[in-house]
C-alpha cells in the first residue's frame, strides 16, 4: 500500500529520476528550455499540487546542494578575460543592467506595501540574470562579438551585486542595521573574500602542481573547496551561495572549460543535484493563491513587466553610447533577460527567512518561466542575423576533417597529452575523435603479449577521455621501427595534427631522439612535441617564440590560431617574442586571428637576447611555445635545435615545440642538412652556434 505523500526513500528517489528523465524530453518537444521541466513537475507533485511528495528535509538537502552547484558553476564559467578586455563596457553595462531593474523592483515592493528590506531584496532579484542563452550565441560563432562580450562580462557584476545585497538584507532580517552590524559585516566580508579569492588560488596552484593527476582526487579537492567556502560564508554571517560563487571565481583558472574535471562537475550537478533544486523550487509554488487572491495576479504582471523593461533598458542605453546595431541590442536583451540561477537562489533564501510571501514566490517563478522562454528565442532569432552580418575574415586555415593523433608510450604523460589535444580542438569539430596510438616494436608473429599490454594503456586513455566526453579512437600498430608505425598511422588515418610527449632525455646527437626526429622529418603535418612538467590548468602565461620568417610558412596562420585558442581556453595571457622580424607584420596577424586573449608583443634583435634576457626569467607557470621549422625549410635556424635542450634543463619548465604544417607538394629532401644562410645570422648567433 502506497501512502501519500510518499515517504519511502527509494520511491521518492525513483519518482525524482523519472521526472528528471522525461521532463527535458517533453520540454524539448515543446521547444521550451529544459530547466522549466523540473520546476513544473514540482508544482504538480508538490504540497500545493497532487501532494505526491512533501518538501521534506531530504528534498531541501539535495536542493540546497543543487543551489550551491548552480552558483559554483556560474563562477567557474564566467569569462574573466572577456570582462578584463572590455571592462569599461562590461562595468557600465553590468551596472545599468542591475541598477535599472533593481530600482523598478524596489519600487514595486514599496508600492505593494513590502518592508524596505523585502523591497530591496525583490529589486536585487530582478537585477540579476542567468546566461541561459549563451550556448546559442556560442553555437552561432558570435561569442566574441563586442556586444556579446560586454553582456557576458556584465554578468559578473550583476551576480555579485545581487548576492551582496542578499547577504545584507538577510543579515538585516536577523538583527538591526546598527553600526556594530555594519562593522562586523564589512570586516567578516573582507576577511572572507580575501581568504577565498587569495588563499584558494595559492592552495590550488600548490595542489595541482604536487598532487597526482588522478580524477577522483582532483574532483574531491574541488568539492572540498566548494563546501568549505559555503561553510566559511555561514561563519562570516553570509549565505553559503556567496561562498559557492567566490569558490567558483577562485577556481576559474584551474578548472578548464573543456577539461575532464569541469565535465565531472557539470555532469554531477546537471544530472542530479540541480534538478533536485529546480524540483524543490517548483514545490514552493501555490497556484491556488493566484485564483483566490486577485492581488497576486497584479503583483505577477507588475514584476514581469518590470524585469522586461529593466533588462531591455540597459542594452538600449549601451547601444546609443557605443553605436551598437539594433541586432546587437536585441541579442544583449536575449542574453540578459532570462532569470534562473541567482534569481532562484535569492527567492528561496528570501522565502525561508520570511522576507517574501507565497504570492511573491509565485510571481518570481512565473517570471522565470516566461523569461527563460523569451531570452533563448531572441538570441536564436537575432543571433543568427548577427552571425550573418559579422565581417568574415578570409580563412587561411586548413580545410577538411580535424584529426589529431596522440602516440602514447608513457602512461604518466597520457592524461596531459589528451588534455592538450582536446584543448587544441576547434569547437565545431567536437564530434571528431582523438586518435590514440601505441606502436609495438616487435616482430608481428611474436607481438601478442606486447599488443595486449599496449591495449591496456589505450583502454586507460579511453576511460580518462570519456570522463570529459571526448570521443577517442584507439589504434595499435606492430612495426620493427616505431617511427614507421607512427608515419603509417598518420597516412592511413589521414591525420593532420600529431601531439606527442618528450621525456627530455636525448639518447643520441639528435634533437629529440631518433624516433621523434625521424617522423618529424618524414611528415608534413602539424606536430607538437610536448614536455609538460606542470598541469596545464596552472598555466598563467603562454610565451610564443617566433623565429625570423615564420609568417612565410604554409601552416603559420593555422598555428597562430591554435596557440591563441589554447591560450584562451587556459585563461592565460599571451606574450609573443618575435626574433629579428617586423613586429608590425605580426601585430596584423594577431589582430586578424581569433580568439583574443590578453596579448603582449615584444621584438628581440637576436637569439642571444632571448637567452640572456628572457630564458632565465621564465616562471614555472609559463608554458613556452617555440614556433619551430623542419630543418632546411624557411624559418629554420640552428637555435631552434638548441633552445629545447636549454629549456629541458629547467626541470619545472613546460614547453611545446610546434612544427607548422608544410605544403605536401614541396620536395625538401635535397635541402636536409643545409645550414642557414650566413646573411640571416648575427655575429653573436654565429658564436652561439659554433
Coordinates of N, CA, C and O in Angstrom, one line a residue, residues 380-486:
X380 N 18.2 33.2 -30.4 CA 18.1 32.4 -31.6 C 17.8 33.2 -32.9 O 18.4 33.0 -33.9
X381 N 16.9 34.1 -32.7 CA 16.4 34.9 -33.9 C 17.4 35.9 -34.3 O 17.8 36.0 -35.5
X382 N 17.9 36.7 -33.4 CA 18.8 37.8 -33.8 C 20.2 37.4 -33.8 O 21.1 38.1 -34.4
X383 N 20.6 36.4 -33.0 CA 22.0 35.9 -33.1 C 22.3 35.4 -34.5 O 23.4 35.5 -35.0
X384 N 21.3 34.7 -35.1 CA 21.6 34.2 -36.5 C 21.8 35.4 -37.4 O 22.7 35.4 -38.3
X385 N 21.0 36.5 -37.3 CA 21.2 37.7 -38.1 C 22.5 38.3 -37.9 O 23.2 38.7 -38.8
X386 N 22.9 38.4 -36.6 CA 24.2 39.0 -36.3 C 25.4 38.2 -36.8 O 26.4 38.7 -37.3
X387 N 25.3 36.9 -36.8 CA 26.3 36.0 -37.3 C 26.5 36.2 -38.8 O 27.6 36.2 -39.3
X388 N 25.4 36.4 -39.5 CA 25.4 36.6 -41.0 C 26.0 38.0 -41.3 O 26.6 38.2 -42.4
X389 N 25.8 38.9 -40.4 CA 26.3 40.3 -40.7 C 27.8 40.5 -40.2 O 28.4 41.4 -40.6
X390 N 28.3 39.5 -39.4 CA 29.7 39.6 -38.9 C 30.6 39.7 -40.1 O 30.5 38.9 -41.1
X391 N 31.6 40.5 -40.0 CA 32.7 40.6 -41.1 C 33.4 39.3 -41.1 O 33.9 38.8 -40.1
X392 N 33.4 38.7 -42.3 CA 34.1 37.4 -42.5 C 35.6 37.6 -42.8 O 35.9 38.2 -43.8
X393 N 36.4 37.0 -42.0 CA 37.8 37.1 -42.2 C 38.2 36.0 -43.2 O 37.7 34.8 -43.1
X394 N 39.0 36.2 -44.2 CA 39.4 35.2 -45.1 C 40.2 34.1 -44.4 O 41.1 34.3 -43.6
X395 N 39.7 32.9 -44.5 CA 40.2 31.7 -43.8 C 41.5 31.2 -44.5 O 41.4 30.9 -45.7
X396 N 42.6 31.1 -43.8 CA 43.8 30.6 -44.4 C 44.1 29.3 -43.6 O 45.2 28.8 -43.8
X397 N 43.2 28.8 -42.8 CA 43.5 27.6 -42.1 C 43.1 26.4 -43.0 O 42.3 26.5 -43.9
X398 N 43.6 25.3 -42.6 CA 43.4 24.1 -43.4 C 42.0 23.6 -43.4 O 41.3 23.8 -42.4
X399 N 41.5 23.1 -44.5 CA 40.1 22.6 -44.6 C 40.1 21.1 -44.4 O 41.2 20.5 -44.3
X400 N 38.9 20.5 -44.3 CA 38.8 19.1 -44.1 C 38.6 18.7 -42.7 O 38.7 19.5 -41.8
X401 N 38.4 17.4 -42.4 CA 38.2 16.9 -41.1 C 39.4 17.1 -40.2 O 40.5 16.9 -40.6
X402 N 39.2 17.5 -38.9 CA 40.3 17.6 -38.0 C 40.6 16.3 -37.3 O 39.7 15.8 -36.6
X403 N 41.8 15.8 -37.5 CA 42.1 14.5 -37.0 C 43.5 14.7 -36.2 O 44.5 14.9 -36.8
X404 N 43.4 14.4 -34.9 CA 44.6 14.6 -34.1 C 45.0 13.3 -33.5 O 44.2 12.5 -33.0
X405 N 46.3 13.0 -33.8 CA 46.9 11.7 -33.3 C 47.8 11.9 -32.1 O 48.5 12.9 -32.0
X406 N 47.6 11.0 -31.1 CA 48.4 11.1 -29.9 C 49.2 9.8 -29.7 O 48.6 8.8 -29.2
X407 N 50.5 9.7 -30.2 CA 51.2 8.5 -29.9 C 51.5 8.4 -28.4 O 52.0 9.3 -27.8
X408 N 51.2 7.2 -27.8 CA 51.4 7.0 -26.4 C 52.5 6.0 -26.1 O 52.5 4.9 -26.8
X409 N 53.4 6.3 -25.2 CA 54.4 5.3 -24.8 C 54.5 5.3 -23.3 O 54.9 4.3 -22.7
X410 N 54.2 6.4 -22.6 CA 54.4 6.6 -21.2 C 53.1 6.8 -20.5 O 52.5 7.9 -20.8
X411 N 52.6 5.9 -19.7 CA 51.3 6.1 -19.0 C 51.2 7.4 -18.2 O 50.2 8.0 -17.9
X412 N 52.4 7.9 -17.7 CA 52.5 9.0 -16.8 C 52.1 10.3 -17.6 O 51.6 11.3 -17.0
X413 N 52.4 10.4 -18.9 CA 52.1 11.6 -19.6 C 50.8 11.5 -20.5 O 50.4 12.4 -21.1
X414 N 50.1 10.3 -20.4 CA 49.0 10.1 -21.3 C 47.9 11.1 -21.0 O 47.3 11.7 -22.0
X415 N 47.5 11.4 -19.8 CA 46.4 12.2 -19.5 C 46.7 13.7 -19.9 O 45.8 14.4 -20.4
X416 N 47.9 14.2 -19.7 CA 48.2 15.5 -20.0 C 48.2 15.7 -21.5 O 47.8 16.8 -22.0
X417 N 48.7 14.7 -22.3 CA 48.7 14.8 -23.8 C 47.2 14.8 -24.3 O 46.9 15.6 -25.2
X418 N 46.3 14.0 -23.7 CA 44.9 14.0 -24.1 C 44.3 15.4 -23.8 O 43.6 16.0 -24.6
X419 N 44.6 15.9 -22.6 CA 44.1 17.3 -22.3 C 44.6 18.3 -23.3 O 43.8 19.2 -23.7
X420 N 45.8 18.3 -23.6 CA 46.4 19.3 -24.5 C 45.7 19.1 -25.9 O 45.3 20.1 -26.5
X421 N 45.6 17.9 -26.4 CA 45.0 17.7 -27.7 C 43.5 18.2 -27.7 O 43.1 18.8 -28.7
X422 N 42.8 17.9 -26.6 CA 41.4 18.3 -26.6 C 41.3 19.9 -26.5 O 40.4 20.4 -27.1
X423 N 42.2 20.5 -25.9 CA 42.2 22.0 -25.8 C 42.5 22.6 -27.2 O 42.1 23.8 -27.4
X424 N 43.2 21.9 -28.0 CA 43.6 22.4 -29.3 C 42.5 22.2 -30.4 O 42.5 22.7 -31.5
X425 N 41.5 21.4 -30.0 CA 40.4 21.1 -31.0 C 39.5 22.3 -31.2 O 39.2 23.0 -30.3
X426 N 39.1 22.5 -32.4 CA 38.1 23.5 -32.7 C 36.7 23.1 -32.2 O 36.4 22.0 -32.1
X427 N 36.0 24.1 -31.9 CA 34.6 23.9 -31.3 C 33.7 23.1 -32.2 O 33.0 22.2 -31.8
X428 N 33.8 23.4 -33.5 CA 32.9 22.8 -34.5 C 33.4 21.4 -34.9 O 32.8 20.8 -35.8
X429 N 34.4 20.9 -34.3 CA 34.9 19.5 -34.6 C 34.8 18.6 -33.3 O 35.6 17.7 -33.2
X430 N 33.9 19.0 -32.4 CA 33.8 18.2 -31.2 C 33.5 16.8 -31.4 O 33.8 15.9 -30.6
X431 N 32.8 16.5 -32.5 CA 32.4 15.1 -32.8 C 33.5 14.3 -33.3 O 33.4 13.0 -33.4
X432 N 34.6 14.9 -33.7 CA 35.8 14.2 -34.3 C 36.6 13.5 -33.1 O 36.9 14.2 -32.1
X433 N 36.9 12.2 -33.2 CA 37.6 11.6 -32.1 C 39.1 12.0 -32.1 O 39.6 12.4 -33.1
X434 N 39.7 11.8 -30.9 CA 41.1 11.9 -30.8 C 41.7 10.5 -31.1 O 41.1 9.5 -30.6
X435 N 42.7 10.4 -31.9 CA 43.3 9.1 -32.3 C 44.5 8.8 -31.4 O 45.5 9.4 -31.4
X436 N 44.3 7.8 -30.5 CA 45.4 7.4 -29.6 C 46.1 6.2 -30.2 O 45.5 5.2 -30.6
X437 N 47.4 6.3 -30.2 CA 48.2 5.2 -30.9 C 49.3 4.6 -30.0 O 50.0 5.4 -29.3
X438 N 49.4 3.3 -30.0 CA 50.6 2.7 -29.4 C 51.2 1.8 -30.5 O 50.5 1.1 -31.3
X439 N 52.5 1.9 -30.6 CA 53.3 1.1 -31.6 C 54.1 0.1 -30.8 O 54.9 0.4 -30.0
X440 N 53.9 -1.2 -31.2 CA 54.6 -2.3 -30.6 C 55.8 -2.6 -31.4 O 55.6 -3.0 -32.6
X441 N 57.0 -2.4 -30.9 CA 58.2 -2.6 -31.7 C 58.7 -4.1 -31.5 O 59.4 -4.5 -30.7
X442 N 58.1 -4.9 -32.4 CA 58.3 -6.4 -32.3 C 58.0 -7.0 -33.6 O 57.3 -6.5 -34.5
X443 N 58.5 -8.2 -33.8 CA 58.1 -9.0 -34.9 C 56.6 -9.3 -34.8 O 56.1 -9.6 -33.7
X444 N 55.9 -9.3 -35.9 CA 54.4 -9.4 -35.9 C 54.0 -10.8 -35.2 O 53.1 -10.9 -34.5
X445 N 54.8 -11.8 -35.5 CA 54.4 -13.1 -35.0 C 54.6 -13.3 -33.5 O 54.0 -14.1 -32.8
X446 N 55.5 -12.4 -32.9 CA 55.8 -12.6 -31.5 C 55.3 -11.4 -30.7 O 55.9 -11.2 -29.6
X447 N 54.4 -10.7 -31.2 CA 54.0 -9.4 -30.5 C 52.7 -9.5 -29.7 O 52.2 -8.5 -29.2
X448 N 52.2 -10.8 -29.5 CA 50.8 -10.9 -28.9 C 50.8 -10.3 -27.5 O 49.9 -9.5 -27.1
X449 N 51.8 -10.6 -26.6 CA 51.7 -10.1 -25.2 C 51.9 -8.6 -25.2 O 51.3 -7.9 -24.4
X450 N 52.8 -8.1 -26.0 CA 53.0 -6.6 -26.1 C 51.8 -5.9 -26.6 O 51.5 -4.8 -26.1
X451 N 51.1 -6.4 -27.5 CA 49.9 -5.8 -28.0 C 48.8 -5.8 -26.9 O 48.2 -4.7 -26.8
X452 N 48.7 -6.8 -26.2 CA 47.8 -6.8 -25.0 C 48.1 -5.8 -24.0 O 47.2 -5.1 -23.5
X453 N 49.4 -5.6 -23.7 CA 49.8 -4.6 -22.8 C 49.5 -3.2 -23.4 O 49.1 -2.3 -22.6
X454 N 49.8 -3.0 -24.7 CA 49.5 -1.7 -25.3 C 48.0 -1.4 -25.3 O 47.6 -0.2 -25.0
X455 N 47.2 -2.4 -25.5 CA 45.7 -2.2 -25.5 C 45.2 -1.8 -24.1 O 44.3 -1.0 -23.9
X456 N 45.9 -2.3 -23.0 CA 45.5 -1.9 -21.7 C 45.7 -0.4 -21.5 O 44.9 0.3 -20.9
X457 N 46.9 0.1 -22.0 CA 47.1 1.6 -21.9 C 46.1 2.4 -22.7 O 45.7 3.4 -22.3
X458 N 45.8 1.8 -23.8 CA 44.8 2.5 -24.7 C 43.4 2.5 -24.0 O 42.7 3.5 -24.0
X459 N 43.1 1.4 -23.3 CA 41.8 1.4 -22.5 C 41.8 2.4 -21.4 O 40.8 3.1 -21.2
X460 N 42.9 2.6 -20.8 CA 43.1 3.7 -19.8 C 42.8 5.0 -20.4 O 42.2 5.9 -19.8
X461 N 43.4 5.2 -21.6 CA 43.2 6.5 -22.3 C 41.8 6.7 -22.6 O 41.2 7.9 -22.5
X462 N 41.1 5.7 -23.1 CA 39.7 5.8 -23.4 C 38.8 6.2 -22.2 O 37.9 7.0 -22.2
X463 N 39.1 5.5 -21.1 CA 38.4 5.7 -19.8 C 38.6 7.2 -19.4 O 37.6 7.9 -18.9
X464 N 39.8 7.7 -19.4 CA 40.1 9.0 -19.0 C 39.4 10.0 -19.9 O 38.7 11.0 -19.4
X465 N 39.4 9.8 -21.2 CA 38.8 10.8 -22.1 C 37.3 10.8 -22.0 O 36.6 11.8 -22.2
X466 N 36.7 9.6 -21.7 CA 35.3 9.5 -21.6 C 34.8 10.4 -20.4 O 33.6 10.8 -20.4
X467 N 35.6 10.6 -19.4 CA 35.2 11.5 -18.3 C 34.9 12.9 -18.7 O 34.2 13.6 -18.1
X468 N 35.5 13.3 -19.8 CA 35.3 14.7 -20.4 C 34.4 14.6 -21.6 O 34.3 15.6 -22.4
X469 N 33.9 13.4 -21.9 CA 33.0 13.2 -23.1 C 33.8 13.5 -24.4 O 33.3 14.1 -25.3
X470 N 35.1 13.1 -24.4 CA 36.0 13.2 -25.5 C 36.0 11.9 -26.3 O 36.4 10.9 -25.8
X471 N 35.5 11.9 -27.5 CA 35.5 10.7 -28.3 C 36.9 10.3 -28.6 O 37.7 11.1 -29.0
X472 N 37.2 9.0 -28.5 CA 38.6 8.5 -28.7 C 38.5 7.3 -29.6 O 37.7 6.4 -29.4
X473 N 39.5 7.2 -30.5 CA 39.6 6.0 -31.4 C 41.0 5.4 -31.1 O 42.0 6.0 -31.6
X474 N 41.1 4.3 -30.4 CA 42.4 3.7 -30.1 C 42.9 2.9 -31.3 O 42.2 2.3 -32.0
X475 N 44.2 3.0 -31.5 CA 44.9 2.4 -32.7 C 46.2 1.6 -32.1 O 46.9 2.2 -31.3
X476 N 46.4 0.4 -32.6 CA 47.6 -0.3 -32.3 C 48.3 -0.7 -33.6 O 47.7 -1.2 -34.5
X477 N 49.6 -0.4 -33.6 CA 50.4 -0.8 -34.8 C 51.6 -1.7 -34.3 O 52.2 -1.4 -33.3
X478 N 51.9 -2.7 -35.1 CA 53.1 -3.5 -34.8 C 54.1 -3.3 -35.9 O 53.8 -3.5 -37.1
X479 N 55.3 -2.7 -35.5 CA 56.3 -2.4 -36.5 C 57.7 -2.6 -35.9 O 57.9 -2.5 -34.7
X480 N 58.6 -3.0 -36.8 CA 60.0 -3.1 -36.3 C 60.5 -1.7 -35.9 O 61.4 -1.6 -35.0
X481 N 60.0 -0.7 -36.5 CA 60.5 0.7 -36.3 C 59.3 1.5 -35.8 O 58.3 1.6 -36.5
X482 N 59.5 2.2 -34.6 CA 58.3 2.9 -34.0 C 58.0 4.1 -34.9 O 56.8 4.4 -35.1
X483 N 59.0 4.8 -35.4 CA 58.7 6.0 -36.3 C 57.9 5.6 -37.5 O 57.0 6.3 -37.9
X484 N 58.3 4.4 -38.1 CA 57.5 4.0 -39.2 C 56.0 3.7 -38.9 O 55.1 3.9 -39.7
X485 N 55.8 3.1 -37.6 CA 54.5 2.9 -37.2 C 53.7 4.1 -37.1 O 52.5 4.2 -37.4
X486 N 54.3 5.2 -36.5 CA 53.6 6.5 -36.4 C 53.3 7.1 -37.8 O 52.2 7.5 -38.1

